[in-house]
mmCIF file of C-alpha atoms and ligand atoms in Angstrom:
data_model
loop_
_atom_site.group_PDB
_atom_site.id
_atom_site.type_symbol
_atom_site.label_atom_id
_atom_site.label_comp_id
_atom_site.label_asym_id
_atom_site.label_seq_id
_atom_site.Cartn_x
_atom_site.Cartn_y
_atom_site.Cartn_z
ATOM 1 C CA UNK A 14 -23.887 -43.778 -65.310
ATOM 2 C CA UNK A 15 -23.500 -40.305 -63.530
ATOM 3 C CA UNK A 16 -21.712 -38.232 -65.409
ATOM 4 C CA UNK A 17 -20.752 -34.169 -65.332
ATOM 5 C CA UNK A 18 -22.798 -32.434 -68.396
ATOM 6 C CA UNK A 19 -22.107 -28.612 -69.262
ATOM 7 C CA UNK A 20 -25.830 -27.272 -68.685
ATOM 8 C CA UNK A 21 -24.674 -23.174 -69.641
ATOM 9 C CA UNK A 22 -21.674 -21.503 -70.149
ATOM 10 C CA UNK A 23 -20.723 -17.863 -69.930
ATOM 11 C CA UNK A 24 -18.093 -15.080 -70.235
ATOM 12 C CA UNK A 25 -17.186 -11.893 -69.168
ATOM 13 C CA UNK A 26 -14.327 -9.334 -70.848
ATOM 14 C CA UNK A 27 -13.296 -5.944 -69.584
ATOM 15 C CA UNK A 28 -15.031 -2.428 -70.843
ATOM 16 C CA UNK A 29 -11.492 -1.530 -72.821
ATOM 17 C CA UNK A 30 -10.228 -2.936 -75.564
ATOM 18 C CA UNK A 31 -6.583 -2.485 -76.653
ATOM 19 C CA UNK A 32 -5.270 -2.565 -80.176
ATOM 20 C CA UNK A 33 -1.821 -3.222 -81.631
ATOM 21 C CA UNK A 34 -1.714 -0.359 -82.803
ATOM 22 C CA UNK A 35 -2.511 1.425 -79.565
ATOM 23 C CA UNK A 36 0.700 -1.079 -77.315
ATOM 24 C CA UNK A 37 2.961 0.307 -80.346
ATOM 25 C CA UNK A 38 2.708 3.964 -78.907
ATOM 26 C CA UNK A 39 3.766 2.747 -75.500
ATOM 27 C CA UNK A 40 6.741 -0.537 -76.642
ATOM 28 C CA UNK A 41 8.817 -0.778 -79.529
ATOM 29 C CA UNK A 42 6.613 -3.325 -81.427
ATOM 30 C CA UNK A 43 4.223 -3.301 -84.459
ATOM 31 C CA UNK A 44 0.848 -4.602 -85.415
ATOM 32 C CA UNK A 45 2.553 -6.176 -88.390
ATOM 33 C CA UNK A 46 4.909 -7.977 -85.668
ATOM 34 C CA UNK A 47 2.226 -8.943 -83.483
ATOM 35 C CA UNK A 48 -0.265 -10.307 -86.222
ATOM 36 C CA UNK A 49 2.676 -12.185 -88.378
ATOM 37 C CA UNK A 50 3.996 -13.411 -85.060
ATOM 38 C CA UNK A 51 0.942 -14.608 -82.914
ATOM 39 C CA UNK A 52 -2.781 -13.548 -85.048
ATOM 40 C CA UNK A 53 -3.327 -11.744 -81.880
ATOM 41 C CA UNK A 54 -5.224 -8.200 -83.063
ATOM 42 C CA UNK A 55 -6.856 -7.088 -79.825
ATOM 43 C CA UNK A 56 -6.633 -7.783 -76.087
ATOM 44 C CA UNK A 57 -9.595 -6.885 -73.315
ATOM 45 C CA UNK A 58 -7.740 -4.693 -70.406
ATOM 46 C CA UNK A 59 -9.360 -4.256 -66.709
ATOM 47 C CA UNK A 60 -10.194 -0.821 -65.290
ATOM 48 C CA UNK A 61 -8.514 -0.537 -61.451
ATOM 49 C CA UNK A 62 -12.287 -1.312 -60.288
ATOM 50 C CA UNK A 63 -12.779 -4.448 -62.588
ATOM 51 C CA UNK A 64 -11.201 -7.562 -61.023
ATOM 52 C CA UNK A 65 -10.816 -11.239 -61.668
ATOM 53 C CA UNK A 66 -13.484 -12.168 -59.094
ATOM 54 C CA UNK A 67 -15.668 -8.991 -60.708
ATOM 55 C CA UNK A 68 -15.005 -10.923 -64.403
ATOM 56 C CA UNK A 69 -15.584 -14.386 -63.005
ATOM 57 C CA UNK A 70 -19.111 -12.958 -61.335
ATOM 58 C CA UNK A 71 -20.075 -11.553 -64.687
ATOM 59 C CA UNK A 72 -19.311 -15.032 -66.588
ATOM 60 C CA UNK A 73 -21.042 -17.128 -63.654
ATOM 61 C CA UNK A 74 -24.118 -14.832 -64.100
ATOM 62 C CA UNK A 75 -24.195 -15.715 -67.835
ATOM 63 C CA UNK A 76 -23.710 -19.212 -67.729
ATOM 64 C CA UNK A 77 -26.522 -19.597 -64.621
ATOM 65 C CA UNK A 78 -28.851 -17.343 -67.028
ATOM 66 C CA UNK A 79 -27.723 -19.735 -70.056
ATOM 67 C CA UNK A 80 -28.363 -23.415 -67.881
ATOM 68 C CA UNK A 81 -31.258 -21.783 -66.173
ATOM 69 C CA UNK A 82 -30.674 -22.707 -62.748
ATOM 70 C CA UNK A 83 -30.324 -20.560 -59.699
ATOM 71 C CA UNK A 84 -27.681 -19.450 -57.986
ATOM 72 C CA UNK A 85 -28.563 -20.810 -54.616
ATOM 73 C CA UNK A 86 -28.242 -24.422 -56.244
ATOM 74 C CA UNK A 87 -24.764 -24.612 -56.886
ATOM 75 C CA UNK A 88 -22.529 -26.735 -54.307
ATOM 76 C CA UNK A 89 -19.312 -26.108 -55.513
ATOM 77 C CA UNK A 90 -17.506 -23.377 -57.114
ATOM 78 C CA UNK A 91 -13.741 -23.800 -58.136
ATOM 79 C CA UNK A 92 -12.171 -20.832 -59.695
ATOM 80 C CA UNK A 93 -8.814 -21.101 -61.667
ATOM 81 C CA UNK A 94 -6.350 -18.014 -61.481
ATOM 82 C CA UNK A 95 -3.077 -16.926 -61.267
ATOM 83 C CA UNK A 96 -4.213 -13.022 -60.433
ATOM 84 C CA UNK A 97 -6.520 -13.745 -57.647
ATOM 85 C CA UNK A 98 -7.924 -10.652 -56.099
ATOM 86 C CA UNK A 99 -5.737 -11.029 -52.679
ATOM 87 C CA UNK A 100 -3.278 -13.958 -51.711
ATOM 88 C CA UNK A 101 -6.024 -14.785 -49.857
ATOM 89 C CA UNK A 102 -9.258 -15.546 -49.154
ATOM 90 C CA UNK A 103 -10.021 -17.450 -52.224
ATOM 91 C CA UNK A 104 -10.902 -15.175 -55.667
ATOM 92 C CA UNK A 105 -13.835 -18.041 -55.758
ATOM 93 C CA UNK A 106 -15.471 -17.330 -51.943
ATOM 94 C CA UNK A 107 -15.408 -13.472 -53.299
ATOM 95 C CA UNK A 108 -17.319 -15.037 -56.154
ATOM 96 C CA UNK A 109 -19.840 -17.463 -54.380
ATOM 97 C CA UNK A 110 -20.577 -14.401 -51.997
ATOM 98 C CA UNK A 111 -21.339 -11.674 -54.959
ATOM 99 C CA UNK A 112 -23.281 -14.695 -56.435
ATOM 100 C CA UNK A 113 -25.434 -14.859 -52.675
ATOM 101 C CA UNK A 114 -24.817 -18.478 -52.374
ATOM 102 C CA UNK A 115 -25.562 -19.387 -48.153
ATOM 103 C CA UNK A 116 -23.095 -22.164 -48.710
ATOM 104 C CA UNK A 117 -20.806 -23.871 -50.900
ATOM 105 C CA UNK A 118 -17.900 -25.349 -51.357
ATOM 106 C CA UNK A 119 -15.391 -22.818 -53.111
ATOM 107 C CA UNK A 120 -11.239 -22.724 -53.796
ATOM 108 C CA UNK A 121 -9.199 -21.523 -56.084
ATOM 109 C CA UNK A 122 -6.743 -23.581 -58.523
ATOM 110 C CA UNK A 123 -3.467 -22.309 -59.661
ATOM 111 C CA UNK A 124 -2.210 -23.998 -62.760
ATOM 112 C CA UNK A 125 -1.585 -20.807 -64.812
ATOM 113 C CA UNK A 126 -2.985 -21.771 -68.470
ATOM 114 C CA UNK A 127 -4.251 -25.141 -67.896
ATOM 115 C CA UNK A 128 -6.069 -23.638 -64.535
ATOM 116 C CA UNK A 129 -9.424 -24.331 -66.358
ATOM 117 C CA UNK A 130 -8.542 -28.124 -67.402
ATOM 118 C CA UNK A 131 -7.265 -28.537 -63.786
ATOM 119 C CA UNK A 132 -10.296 -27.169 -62.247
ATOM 120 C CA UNK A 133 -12.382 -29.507 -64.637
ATOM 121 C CA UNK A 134 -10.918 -32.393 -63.742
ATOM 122 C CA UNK A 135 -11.397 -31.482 -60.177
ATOM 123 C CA UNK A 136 -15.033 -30.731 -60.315
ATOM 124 C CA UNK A 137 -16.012 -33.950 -62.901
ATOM 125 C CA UNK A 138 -14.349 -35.843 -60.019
ATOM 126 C CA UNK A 139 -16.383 -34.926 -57.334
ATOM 127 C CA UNK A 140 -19.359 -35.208 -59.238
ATOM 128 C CA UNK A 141 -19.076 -38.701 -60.416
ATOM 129 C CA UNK A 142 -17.688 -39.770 -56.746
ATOM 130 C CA UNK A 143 -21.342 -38.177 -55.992
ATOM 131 C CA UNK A 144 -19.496 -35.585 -53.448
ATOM 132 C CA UNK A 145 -21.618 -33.084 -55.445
ATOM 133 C CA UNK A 146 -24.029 -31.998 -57.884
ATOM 134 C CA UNK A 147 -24.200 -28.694 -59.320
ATOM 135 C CA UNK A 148 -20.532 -26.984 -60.192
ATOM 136 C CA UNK A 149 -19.019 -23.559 -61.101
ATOM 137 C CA UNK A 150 -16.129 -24.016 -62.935
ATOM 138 C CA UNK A 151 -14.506 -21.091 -63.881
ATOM 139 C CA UNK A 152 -11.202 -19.378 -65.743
ATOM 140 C CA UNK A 153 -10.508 -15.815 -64.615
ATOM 141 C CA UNK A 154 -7.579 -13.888 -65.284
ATOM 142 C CA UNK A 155 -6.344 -10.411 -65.076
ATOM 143 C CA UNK A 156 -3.005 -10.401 -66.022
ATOM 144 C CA UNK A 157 -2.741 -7.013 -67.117
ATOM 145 C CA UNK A 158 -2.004 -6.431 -63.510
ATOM 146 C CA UNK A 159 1.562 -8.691 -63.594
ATOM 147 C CA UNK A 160 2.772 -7.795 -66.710
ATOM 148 C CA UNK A 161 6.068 -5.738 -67.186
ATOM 149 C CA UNK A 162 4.647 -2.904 -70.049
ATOM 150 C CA UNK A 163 7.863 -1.956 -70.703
ATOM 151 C CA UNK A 164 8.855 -5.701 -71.535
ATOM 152 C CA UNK A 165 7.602 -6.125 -75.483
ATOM 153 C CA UNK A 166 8.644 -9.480 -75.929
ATOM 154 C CA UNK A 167 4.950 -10.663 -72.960
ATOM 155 C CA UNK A 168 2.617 -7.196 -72.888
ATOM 156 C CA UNK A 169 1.913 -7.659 -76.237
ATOM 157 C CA UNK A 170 0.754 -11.534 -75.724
ATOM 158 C CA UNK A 171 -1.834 -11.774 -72.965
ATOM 159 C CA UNK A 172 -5.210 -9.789 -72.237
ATOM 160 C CA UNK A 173 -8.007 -10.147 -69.172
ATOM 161 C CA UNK A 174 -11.334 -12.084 -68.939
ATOM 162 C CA UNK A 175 -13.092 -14.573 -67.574
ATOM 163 C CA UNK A 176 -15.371 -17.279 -68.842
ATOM 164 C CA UNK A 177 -17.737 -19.755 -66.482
ATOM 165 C CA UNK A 178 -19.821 -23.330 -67.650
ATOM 166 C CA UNK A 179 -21.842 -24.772 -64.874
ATOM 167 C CA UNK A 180 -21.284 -28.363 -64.439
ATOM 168 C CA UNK A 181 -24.431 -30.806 -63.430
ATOM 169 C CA UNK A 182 -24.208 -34.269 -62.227
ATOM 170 C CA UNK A 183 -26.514 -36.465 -64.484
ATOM 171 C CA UNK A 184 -27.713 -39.977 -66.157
ATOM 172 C CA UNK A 185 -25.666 -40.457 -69.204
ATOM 173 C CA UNK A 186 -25.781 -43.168 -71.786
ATOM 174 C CA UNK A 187 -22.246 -45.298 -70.542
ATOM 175 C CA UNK A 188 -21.444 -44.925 -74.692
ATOM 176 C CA UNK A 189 -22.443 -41.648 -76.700
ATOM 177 C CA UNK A 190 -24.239 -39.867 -73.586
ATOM 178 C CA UNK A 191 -23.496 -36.277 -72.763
ATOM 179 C CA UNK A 192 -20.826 -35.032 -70.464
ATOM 180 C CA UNK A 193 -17.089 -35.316 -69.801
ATOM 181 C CA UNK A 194 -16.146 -38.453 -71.418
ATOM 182 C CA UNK A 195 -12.488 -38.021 -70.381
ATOM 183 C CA UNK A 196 -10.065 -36.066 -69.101
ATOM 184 C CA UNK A 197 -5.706 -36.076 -68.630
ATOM 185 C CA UNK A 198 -3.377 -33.579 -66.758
ATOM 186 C CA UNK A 199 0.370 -33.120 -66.324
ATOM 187 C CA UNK A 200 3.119 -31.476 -65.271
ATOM 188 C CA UNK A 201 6.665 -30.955 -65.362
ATOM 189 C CA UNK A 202 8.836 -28.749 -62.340
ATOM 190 C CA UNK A 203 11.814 -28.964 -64.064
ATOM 191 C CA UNK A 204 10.679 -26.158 -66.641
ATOM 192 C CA UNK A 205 9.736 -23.831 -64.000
ATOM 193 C CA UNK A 206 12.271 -21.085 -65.137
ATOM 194 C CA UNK A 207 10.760 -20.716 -68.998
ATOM 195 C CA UNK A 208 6.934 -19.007 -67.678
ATOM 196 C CA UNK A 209 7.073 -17.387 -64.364
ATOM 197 C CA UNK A 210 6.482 -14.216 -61.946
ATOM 198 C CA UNK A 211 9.148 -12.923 -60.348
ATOM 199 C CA UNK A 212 7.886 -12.055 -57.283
ATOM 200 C CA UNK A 213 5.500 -14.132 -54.620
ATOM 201 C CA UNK A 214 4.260 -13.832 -50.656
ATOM 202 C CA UNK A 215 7.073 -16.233 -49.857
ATOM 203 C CA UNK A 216 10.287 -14.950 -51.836
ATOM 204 C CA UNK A 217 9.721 -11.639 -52.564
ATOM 205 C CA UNK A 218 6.760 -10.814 -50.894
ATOM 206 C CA UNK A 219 5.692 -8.390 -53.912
ATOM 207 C CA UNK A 220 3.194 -9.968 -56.785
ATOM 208 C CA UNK A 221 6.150 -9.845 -59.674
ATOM 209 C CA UNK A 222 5.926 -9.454 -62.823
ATOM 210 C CA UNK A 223 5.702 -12.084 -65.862
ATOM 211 C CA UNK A 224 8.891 -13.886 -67.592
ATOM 212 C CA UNK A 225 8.924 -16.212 -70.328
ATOM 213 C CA UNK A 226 11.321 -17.743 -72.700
ATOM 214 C CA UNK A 227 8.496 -17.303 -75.614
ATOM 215 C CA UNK A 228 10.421 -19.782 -78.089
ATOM 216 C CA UNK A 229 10.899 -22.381 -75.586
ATOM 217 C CA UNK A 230 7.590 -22.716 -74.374
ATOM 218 C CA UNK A 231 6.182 -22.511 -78.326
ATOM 219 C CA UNK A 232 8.152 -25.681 -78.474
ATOM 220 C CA UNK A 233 7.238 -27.529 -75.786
ATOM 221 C CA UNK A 234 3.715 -26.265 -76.413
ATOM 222 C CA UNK A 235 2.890 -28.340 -79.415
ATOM 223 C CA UNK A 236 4.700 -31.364 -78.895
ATOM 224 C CA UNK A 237 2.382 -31.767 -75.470
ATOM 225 C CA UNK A 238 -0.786 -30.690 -76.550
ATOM 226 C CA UNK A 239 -1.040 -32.758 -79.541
ATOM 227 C CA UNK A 240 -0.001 -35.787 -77.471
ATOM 228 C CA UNK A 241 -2.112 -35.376 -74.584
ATOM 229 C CA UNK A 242 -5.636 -34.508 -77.239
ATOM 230 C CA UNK A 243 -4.302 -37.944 -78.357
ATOM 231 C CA UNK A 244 -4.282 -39.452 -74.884
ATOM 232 C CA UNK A 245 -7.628 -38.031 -73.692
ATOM 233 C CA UNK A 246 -9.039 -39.393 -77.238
ATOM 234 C CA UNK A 247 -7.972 -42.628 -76.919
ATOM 235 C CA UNK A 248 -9.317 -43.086 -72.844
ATOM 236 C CA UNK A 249 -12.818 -41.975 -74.547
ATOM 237 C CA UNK A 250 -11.809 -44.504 -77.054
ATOM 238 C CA UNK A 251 -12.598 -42.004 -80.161
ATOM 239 C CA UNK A 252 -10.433 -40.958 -82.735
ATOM 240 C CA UNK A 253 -9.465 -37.580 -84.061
ATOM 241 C CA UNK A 254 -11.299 -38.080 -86.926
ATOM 242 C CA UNK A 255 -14.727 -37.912 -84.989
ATOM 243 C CA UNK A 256 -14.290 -34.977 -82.881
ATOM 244 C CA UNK A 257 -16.250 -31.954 -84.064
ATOM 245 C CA UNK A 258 -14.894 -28.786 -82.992
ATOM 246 C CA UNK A 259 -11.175 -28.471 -80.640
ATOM 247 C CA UNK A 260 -11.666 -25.367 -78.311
ATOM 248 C CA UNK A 261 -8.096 -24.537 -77.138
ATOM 249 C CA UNK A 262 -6.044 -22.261 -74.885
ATOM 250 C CA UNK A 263 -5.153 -18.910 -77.195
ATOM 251 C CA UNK A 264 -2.174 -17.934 -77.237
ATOM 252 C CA UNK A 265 -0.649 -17.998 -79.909
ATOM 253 C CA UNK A 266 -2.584 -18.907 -83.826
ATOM 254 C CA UNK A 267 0.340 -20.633 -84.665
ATOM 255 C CA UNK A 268 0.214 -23.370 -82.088
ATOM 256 C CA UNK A 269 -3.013 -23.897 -82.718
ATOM 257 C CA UNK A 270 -2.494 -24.335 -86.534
ATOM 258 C CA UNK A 271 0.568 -26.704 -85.803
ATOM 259 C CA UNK A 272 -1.044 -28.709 -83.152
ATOM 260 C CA UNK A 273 -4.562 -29.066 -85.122
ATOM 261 C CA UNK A 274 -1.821 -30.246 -88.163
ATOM 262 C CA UNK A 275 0.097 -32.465 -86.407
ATOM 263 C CA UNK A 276 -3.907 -34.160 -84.996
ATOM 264 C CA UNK A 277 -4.442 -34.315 -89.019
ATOM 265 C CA UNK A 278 -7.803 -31.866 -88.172
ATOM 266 C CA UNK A 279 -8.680 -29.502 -89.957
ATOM 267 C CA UNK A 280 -8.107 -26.177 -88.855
ATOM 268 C CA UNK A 281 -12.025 -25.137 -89.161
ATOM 269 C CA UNK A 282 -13.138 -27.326 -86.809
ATOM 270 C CA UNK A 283 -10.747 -25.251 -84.376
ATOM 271 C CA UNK A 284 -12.209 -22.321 -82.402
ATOM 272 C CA UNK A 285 -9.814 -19.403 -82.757
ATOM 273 C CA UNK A 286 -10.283 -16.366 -80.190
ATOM 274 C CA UNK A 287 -6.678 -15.482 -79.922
ATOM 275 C CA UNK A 288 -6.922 -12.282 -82.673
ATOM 276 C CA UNK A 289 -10.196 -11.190 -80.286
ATOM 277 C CA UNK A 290 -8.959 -11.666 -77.037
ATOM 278 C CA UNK A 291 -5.202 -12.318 -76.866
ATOM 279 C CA UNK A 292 -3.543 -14.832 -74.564
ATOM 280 C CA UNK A 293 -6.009 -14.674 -71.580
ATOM 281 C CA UNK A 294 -4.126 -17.664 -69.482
ATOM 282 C CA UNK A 295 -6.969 -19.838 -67.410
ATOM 283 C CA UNK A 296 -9.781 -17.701 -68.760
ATOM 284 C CA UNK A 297 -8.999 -18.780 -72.895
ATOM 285 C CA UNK A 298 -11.026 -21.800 -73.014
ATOM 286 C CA UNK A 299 -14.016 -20.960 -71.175
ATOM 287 C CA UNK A 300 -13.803 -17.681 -73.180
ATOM 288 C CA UNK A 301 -13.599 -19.558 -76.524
ATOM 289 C CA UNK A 302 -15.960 -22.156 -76.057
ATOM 290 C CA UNK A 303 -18.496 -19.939 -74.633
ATOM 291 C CA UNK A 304 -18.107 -17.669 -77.898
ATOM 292 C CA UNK A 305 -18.625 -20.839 -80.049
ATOM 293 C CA UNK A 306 -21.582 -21.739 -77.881
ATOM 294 C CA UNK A 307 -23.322 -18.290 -78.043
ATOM 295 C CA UNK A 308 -22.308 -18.214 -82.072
ATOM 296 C CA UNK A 309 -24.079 -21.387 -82.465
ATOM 297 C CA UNK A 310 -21.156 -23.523 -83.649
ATOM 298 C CA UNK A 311 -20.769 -25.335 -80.837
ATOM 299 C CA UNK A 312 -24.391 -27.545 -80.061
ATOM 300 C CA UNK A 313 -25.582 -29.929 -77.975
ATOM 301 C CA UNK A 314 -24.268 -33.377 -78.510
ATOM 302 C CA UNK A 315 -21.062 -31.944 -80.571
ATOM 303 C CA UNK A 316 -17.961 -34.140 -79.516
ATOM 304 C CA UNK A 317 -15.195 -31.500 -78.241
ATOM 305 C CA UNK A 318 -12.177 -31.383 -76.991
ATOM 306 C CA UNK A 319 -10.878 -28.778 -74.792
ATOM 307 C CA UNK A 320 -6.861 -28.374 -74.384
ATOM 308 C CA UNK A 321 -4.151 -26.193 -72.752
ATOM 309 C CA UNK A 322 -0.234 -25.781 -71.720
ATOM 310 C CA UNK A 323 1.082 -23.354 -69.024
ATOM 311 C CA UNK A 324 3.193 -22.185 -66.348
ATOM 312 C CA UNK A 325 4.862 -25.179 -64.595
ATOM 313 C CA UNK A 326 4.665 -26.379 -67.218
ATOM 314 C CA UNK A 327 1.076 -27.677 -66.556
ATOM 315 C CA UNK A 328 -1.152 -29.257 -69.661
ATOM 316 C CA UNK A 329 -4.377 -31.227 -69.898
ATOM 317 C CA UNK A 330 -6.885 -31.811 -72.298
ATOM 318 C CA UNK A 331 -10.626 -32.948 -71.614
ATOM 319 C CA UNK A 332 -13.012 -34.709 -74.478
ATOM 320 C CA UNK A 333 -17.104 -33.736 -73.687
ATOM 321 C CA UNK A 334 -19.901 -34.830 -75.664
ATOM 322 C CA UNK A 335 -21.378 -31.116 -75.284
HETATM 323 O O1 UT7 B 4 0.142 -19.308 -72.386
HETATM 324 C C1 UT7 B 4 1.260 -20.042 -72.001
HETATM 325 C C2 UT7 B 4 1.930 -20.559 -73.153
HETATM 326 N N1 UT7 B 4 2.616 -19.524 -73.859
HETATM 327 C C3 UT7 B 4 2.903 -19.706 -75.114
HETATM 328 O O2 UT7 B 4 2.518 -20.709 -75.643
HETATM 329 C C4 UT7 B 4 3.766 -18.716 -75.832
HETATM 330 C C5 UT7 B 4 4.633 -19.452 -76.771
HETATM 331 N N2 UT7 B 4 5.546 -18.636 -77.526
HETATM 332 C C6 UT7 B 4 5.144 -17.817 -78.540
HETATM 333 O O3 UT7 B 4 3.976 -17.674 -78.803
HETATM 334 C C7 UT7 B 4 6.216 -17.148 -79.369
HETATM 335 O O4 UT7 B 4 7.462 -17.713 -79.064
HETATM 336 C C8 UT7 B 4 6.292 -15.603 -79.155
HETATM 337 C C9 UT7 B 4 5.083 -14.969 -79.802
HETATM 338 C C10 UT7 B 4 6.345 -15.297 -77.687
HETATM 339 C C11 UT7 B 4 7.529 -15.047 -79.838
HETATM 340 O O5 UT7 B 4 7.564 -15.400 -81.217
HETATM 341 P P1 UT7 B 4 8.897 -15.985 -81.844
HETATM 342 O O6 UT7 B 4 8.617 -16.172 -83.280
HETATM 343 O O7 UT7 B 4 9.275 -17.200 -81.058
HETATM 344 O O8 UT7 B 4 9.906 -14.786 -81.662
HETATM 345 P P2 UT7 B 4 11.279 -14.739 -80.860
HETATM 346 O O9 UT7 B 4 11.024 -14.782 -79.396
HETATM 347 O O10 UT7 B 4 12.206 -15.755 -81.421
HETATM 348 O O11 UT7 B 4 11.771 -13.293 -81.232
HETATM 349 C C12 UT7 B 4 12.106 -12.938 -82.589
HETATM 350 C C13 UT7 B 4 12.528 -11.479 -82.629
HETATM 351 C C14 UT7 B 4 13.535 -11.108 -81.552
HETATM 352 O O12 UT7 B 4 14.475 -10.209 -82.118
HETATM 353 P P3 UT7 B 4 15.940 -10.724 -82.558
HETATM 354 O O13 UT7 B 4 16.544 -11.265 -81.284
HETATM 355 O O14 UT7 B 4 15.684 -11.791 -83.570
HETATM 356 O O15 UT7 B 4 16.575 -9.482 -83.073
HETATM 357 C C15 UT7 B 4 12.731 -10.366 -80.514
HETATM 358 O O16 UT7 B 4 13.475 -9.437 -79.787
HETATM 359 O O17 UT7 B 4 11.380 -10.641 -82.382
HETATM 360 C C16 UT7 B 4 11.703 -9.685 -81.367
HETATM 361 N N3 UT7 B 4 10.480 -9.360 -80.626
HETATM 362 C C17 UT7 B 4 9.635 -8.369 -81.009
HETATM 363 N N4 UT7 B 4 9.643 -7.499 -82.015
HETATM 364 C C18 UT7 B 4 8.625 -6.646 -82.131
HETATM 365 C C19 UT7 B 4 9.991 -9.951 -79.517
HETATM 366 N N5 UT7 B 4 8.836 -9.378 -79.149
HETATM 367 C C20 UT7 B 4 8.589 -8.397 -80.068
HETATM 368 C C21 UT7 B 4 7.541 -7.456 -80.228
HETATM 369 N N6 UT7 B 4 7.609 -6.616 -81.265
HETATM 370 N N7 UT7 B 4 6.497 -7.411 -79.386
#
């Protein structure tokens, strides 16, 4: 059967890195608070001249360089952001032409923290329908940009980056063959008001500025990833007990203990970026896995499952035999 294997993956962060220590000059917060509160240590923040679809070039570059395949023979490029460059065109046309692709097919996907997942399930989709063959997905944020730094209880949480895998359409064994094995989304309007900007082309017409009901969403978070890992698991028709490493969205160590706990895994098989790199929305699991990948826990024909919650709230989880 045709399915989508990850051939290279790749990542880009910004030049300056931001300490605790260095937010608790500008809010009233601590490192202790920040650490006890989240594990996050660091966060990556983007010069004026570094820009989502800058990041998400870098991290294509790298994962092209990693697959070893050309540029010219990718045929679709989806890009997941909520900071795209401009409203429009696309962050991932920017992207395609800085890449000098002649032509592609290339959007953008707005699902805030799930954005990767969303994107993946997009792109698998139109490979195994045969629509194409050779995919960029990619997660690129730079939220930096729409958070309120005088607001301590969300500057201290989230960071910039971008990460990139390239997706090809191959012959996999129908049982324990490579590529995405599985993959389940969701959403749910009605919780619009706990994660949100406050400003947008058609309301306010300004870009706004981040808002979240931190506790809520921590609850929600856990309860919905560990149920849809389950779901995705059980449509590969694996257990929990047989997946090798979980790369999750980051943002915050504590959901990612709890959920790992309540999936009875144990909590080194989970790839934890959140103390490097700080909440970095779409871009967290592209940025995690491809550290794992380049640190050489992550190999070829590890079982993995990749998870996230956002904005919406959106959520989605994806099992690949790497
Ligand atoms: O990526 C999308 C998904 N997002 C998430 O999953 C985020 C989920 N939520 C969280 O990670 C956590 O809820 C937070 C890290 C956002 C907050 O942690 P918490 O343990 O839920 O804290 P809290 O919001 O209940 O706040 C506890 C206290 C409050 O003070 P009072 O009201 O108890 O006096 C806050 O004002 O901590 C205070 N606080 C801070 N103190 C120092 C909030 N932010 C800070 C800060 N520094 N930066």
């Amino acid at each position: 059967m045709i399915r989508s294997v990850i051939i290279g993956t790749g990542s880009q962060l910004p030049a300056r890195r931001v300490s605790n220590a260095e937010l608790a000059e500008q809010v009233d917060t601590t490192d202790e608070w920040i650490v006890e509160r989240t594990g996050i240590r660091f966060r990556y923040v983007a010069a004026p001249e570094e820009t989502t679809s800058t990041l998400a070039t870098g991290a294509c570059k790298a994962a092209l360089a990693a697959a070893g395949v050309d540029a010219q023979s990718i045929d679709l490029i989806i890009l997941a952001t909520a900071t795209p460059d401009q409203t429009f065109p696309a962050s991932a046309t920017k992207v395609q032409a800085a890449l000098g692709i002649d032509d592609c097919v290339a959007f953008d996907v707005a699902a805030v923290c799930s954005g990767f997942l969303y994107a993946l399930q997009v792109a698998d989709s139109m490979i195994r329908a045969g629509v194409h063959k050779r995919a960029l997905v990619i997660g690129a944020e730079t939220f930096s940009r729409i958070l309120d730094w005088e607001d301590r209880t969300t500057c201290v949480l989230f960071g910039d980056g971008a990460g990139a895998i390239v997706l090809d359409a191959q012959e996999s064994d129908a049982g324990q063959g490579r590529g995405i094995l599985a993959t389940r989304l969701h959403a749910d309007g009605r919780h619009n008001e706990l994660l949100y900007v406050d400003g947008g082309p058609s309301t306010t017409g300004t870009v706004g500025k981040v808002r979240m009901k931190g506790r809520e969403v921590f609850r929600h978070a856990v309860v919905n990833l560990a149920s849809v890992m389950e779901e995705s698991l059980a449509a590969a028709g694996l257990a929990a007990a047989q997946v090798d490493w979980v790369v999750p969205h980051q943002a915050n160590a504590r959901i990612l203990d709890a959920t790992a706990r309540k999936l009875g895994l144990a909590p080194e098989k989970v790839i934890v970026t959140v103390d490097q790199h700080a909440n970095t929305s779409a871009a967290s699991v592209p940025l995690a896995l491809d550290t794992a990948v380049r640190d050489g826990r992550i190999k070829a024909n590890d079982l993995i499952v990749l998870e996230a919650m956002g904005g919406g709230f959106t959520w989605g989880a994806a099992v690949v035999r790497f």
